[in-house]
XYZ file of C-alpha atoms in Angstrom:
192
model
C 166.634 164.688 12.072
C 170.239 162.838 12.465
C 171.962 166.287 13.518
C 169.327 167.046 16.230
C 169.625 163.720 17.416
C 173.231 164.168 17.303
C 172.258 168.114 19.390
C 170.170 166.613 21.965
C 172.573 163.827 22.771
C 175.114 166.619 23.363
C 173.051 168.674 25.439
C 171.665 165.550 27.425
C 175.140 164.652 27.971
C 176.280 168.433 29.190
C 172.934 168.714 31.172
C 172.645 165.709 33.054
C 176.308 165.913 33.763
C 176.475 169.359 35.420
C 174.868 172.634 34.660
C 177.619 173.823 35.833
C 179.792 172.326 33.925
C 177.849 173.621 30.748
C 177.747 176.960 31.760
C 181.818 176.597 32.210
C 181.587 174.860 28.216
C 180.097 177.162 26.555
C 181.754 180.389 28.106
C 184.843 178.501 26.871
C 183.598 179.151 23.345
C 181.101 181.176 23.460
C 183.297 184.359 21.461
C 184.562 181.064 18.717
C 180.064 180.259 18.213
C 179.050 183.870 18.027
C 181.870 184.869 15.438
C 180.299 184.684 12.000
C 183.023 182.767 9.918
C 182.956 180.199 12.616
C 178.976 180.098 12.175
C 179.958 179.361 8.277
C 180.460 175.760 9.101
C 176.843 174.847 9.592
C 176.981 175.084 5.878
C 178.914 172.047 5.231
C 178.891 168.787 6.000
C 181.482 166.874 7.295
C 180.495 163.274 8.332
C 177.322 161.471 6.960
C 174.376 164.262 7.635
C 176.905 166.025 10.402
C 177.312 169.540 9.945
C 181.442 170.642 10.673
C 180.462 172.931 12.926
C 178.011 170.068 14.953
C 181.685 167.376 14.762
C 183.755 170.401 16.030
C 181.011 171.201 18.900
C 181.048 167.405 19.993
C 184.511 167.429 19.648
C 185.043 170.420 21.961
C 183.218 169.074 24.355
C 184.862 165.880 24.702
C 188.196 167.392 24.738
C 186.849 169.673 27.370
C 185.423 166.448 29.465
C 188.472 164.493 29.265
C 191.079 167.363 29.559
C 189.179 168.393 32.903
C 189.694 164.789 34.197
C 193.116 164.399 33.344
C 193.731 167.876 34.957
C 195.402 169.495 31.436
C 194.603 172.982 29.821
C 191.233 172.476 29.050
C 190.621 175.768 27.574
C 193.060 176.037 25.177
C 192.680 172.509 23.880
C 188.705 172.995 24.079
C 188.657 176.212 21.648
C 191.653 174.436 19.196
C 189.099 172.021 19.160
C 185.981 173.791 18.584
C 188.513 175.408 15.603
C 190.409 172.469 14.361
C 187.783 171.658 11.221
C 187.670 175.999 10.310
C 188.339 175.005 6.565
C 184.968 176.349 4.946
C 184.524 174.211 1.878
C 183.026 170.848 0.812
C 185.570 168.023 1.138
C 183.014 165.248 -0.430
C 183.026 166.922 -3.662
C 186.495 167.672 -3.730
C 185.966 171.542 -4.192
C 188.837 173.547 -2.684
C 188.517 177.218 -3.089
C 191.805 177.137 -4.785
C 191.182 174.065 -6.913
C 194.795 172.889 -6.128
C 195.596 168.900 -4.325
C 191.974 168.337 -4.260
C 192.308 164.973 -3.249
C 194.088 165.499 0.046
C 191.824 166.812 2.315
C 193.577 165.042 5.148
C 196.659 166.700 4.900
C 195.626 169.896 3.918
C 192.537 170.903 5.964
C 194.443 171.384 9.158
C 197.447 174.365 7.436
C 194.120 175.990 5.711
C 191.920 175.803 9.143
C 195.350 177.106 11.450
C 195.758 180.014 8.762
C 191.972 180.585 9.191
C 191.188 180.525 12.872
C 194.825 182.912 13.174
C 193.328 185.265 11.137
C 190.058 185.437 13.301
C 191.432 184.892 16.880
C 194.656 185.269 18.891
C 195.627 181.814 18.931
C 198.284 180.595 21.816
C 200.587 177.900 21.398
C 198.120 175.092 22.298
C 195.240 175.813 20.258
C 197.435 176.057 17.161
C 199.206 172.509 17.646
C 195.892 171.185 18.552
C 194.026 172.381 15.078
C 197.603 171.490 13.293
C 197.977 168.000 13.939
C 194.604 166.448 15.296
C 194.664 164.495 11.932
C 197.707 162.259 13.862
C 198.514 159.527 12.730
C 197.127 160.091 9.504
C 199.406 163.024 8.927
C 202.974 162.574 10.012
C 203.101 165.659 12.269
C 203.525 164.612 15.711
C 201.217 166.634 18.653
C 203.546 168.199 21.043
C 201.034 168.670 23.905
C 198.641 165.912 25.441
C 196.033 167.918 25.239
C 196.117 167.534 21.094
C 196.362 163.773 21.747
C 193.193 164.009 23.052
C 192.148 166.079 20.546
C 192.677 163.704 18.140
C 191.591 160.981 19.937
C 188.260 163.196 20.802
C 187.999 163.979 16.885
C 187.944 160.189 15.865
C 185.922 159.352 18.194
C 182.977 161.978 16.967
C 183.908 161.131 13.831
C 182.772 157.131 14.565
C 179.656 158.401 16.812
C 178.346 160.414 13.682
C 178.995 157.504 11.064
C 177.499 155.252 13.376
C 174.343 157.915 14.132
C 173.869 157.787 10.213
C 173.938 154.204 9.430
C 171.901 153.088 12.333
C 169.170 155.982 10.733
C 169.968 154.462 7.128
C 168.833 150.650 8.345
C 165.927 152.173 10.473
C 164.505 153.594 7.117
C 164.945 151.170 4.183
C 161.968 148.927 3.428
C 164.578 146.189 2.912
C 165.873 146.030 6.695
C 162.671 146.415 8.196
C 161.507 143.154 6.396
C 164.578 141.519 6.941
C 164.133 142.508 10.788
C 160.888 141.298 10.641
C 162.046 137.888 8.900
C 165.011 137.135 11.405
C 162.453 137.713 14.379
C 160.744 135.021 12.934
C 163.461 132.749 12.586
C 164.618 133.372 15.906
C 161.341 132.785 17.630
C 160.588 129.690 15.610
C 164.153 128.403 17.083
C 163.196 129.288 20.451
C-alpha cells in the first residue's frame, strides 16, 4: 500500500506538472526500465517498504526536475540517477553476493552499482560520477559535476520522503496511537 502511495504521488507530481514533461521523463529512461537487470530491483527493498527500483525512480525524477531548472545536463544526471542504487542484493540483512565487508553498504554499493550499470549500458562521464559518489558526504569521494550534487541531494531527500511515508503508515495502524490520538483530542478540547 506504502509503495503505491509512494507511485501515485510520483505520477501526480509528473502529471499535474506537465504531460509533457513526463513524456520527456520517461523517454529519458525508458531503455534503463525496460532492461531486465534494471527491473531486478523491484525485488529488494531499500528504505522502509520502498522498493530500490521505486527510491531510484523518485530519485530520477527529482534530479530530472531540478537539473531542468538549474539549466544542467539533465539527461545524463537523470539516467546516473535512475542507476545509482543497481547493486541487486539485500543491504538490511547484510547479504552481499560475495559475503566480503558486509557491513559497509555505504561505501561499497556505489563501485558494485558503477561496475553493474557499465556492464549493461554505455555510460558517459556524468552518469558514472553521479552513481559513484551520490553517497557524498558519507563517502569521502567528492562529485565533480553539479549535476551529482544534486543527485545526492535528490537521493537524501527520497530517502527522508520514504522513511517519513512509512512511519506516518506505522502510527496510522497501531491500536496504541489511535487511542492515544483519540486521548490527546480529548485533552485538547477539554482545554479549549
Amino acid at each position: 500500500m506504502l509503495n503505491r502511495t509512494l507511485e501515485k504521488s510520483l505520477e501526480n507530481d509528473l502529471t499535474k506538472n506537465n504531460l509533457c514533461r513526463y513524456d520527456e521523463f520517461m523517454n529519458i529512461i525508458q531503455d534503463l526500465i525496460d532492461n531486465s537487470t534494471v527491473k531486478q530491483m523491484k525485488n529488494f527493498t531499500q528504505h522502509a517498504s520502498t522498493s530500490c527500483y521505486q527510491h531510484c525512480m523518485q530519485v530520477a525524477y527529482y534530479t530530472y526536475l531540478m537539473c531542468k531548472f538549474f539549466h544542467l545536463d539533465y539527461v545524463s544526471a537523470t539516467r546516473g540517477a535512475m542507476l545509482h542504487d543497481l547493486f541487486l542484493y539485500d543491504w538490511h540483512t547484510h547479504q552481499r553476493p560475495d559475503k566480503k565487508w558486509t557491513h559497509q553498504h555505504a561505501f561499497l554499493h556505489p563501485k558494485i552499482a558503477l561496475k553493474n550499470a557499465k556492464e549493461l549500458f554505455h555510460l558517459n562521464a556524468i552518469e558514472q560520477d553521479v552513481i559513484l559518489n551520490h553517497m557524498w558526504p558519507v563517502t569521502i569521494q567528492v562529485p565533480h559535476f553539479k549535476e551529482t550534487l544534486l543527485v545526492t541531494f535528490a537521493d537524501k531527500y527520497s530517502a527522508c520522503r520514504e522513511t517519513f511515508y512509512h512511519c506516518r503508515k506505522l502510527l496510522h495502524t497501531k491500536k496504541l496511537y489511535k487511542y492515544a490520538y483519540v486521548f490527546l483530542s480529548l485533552i485538547i478540547f477539554r482545554i479549549v
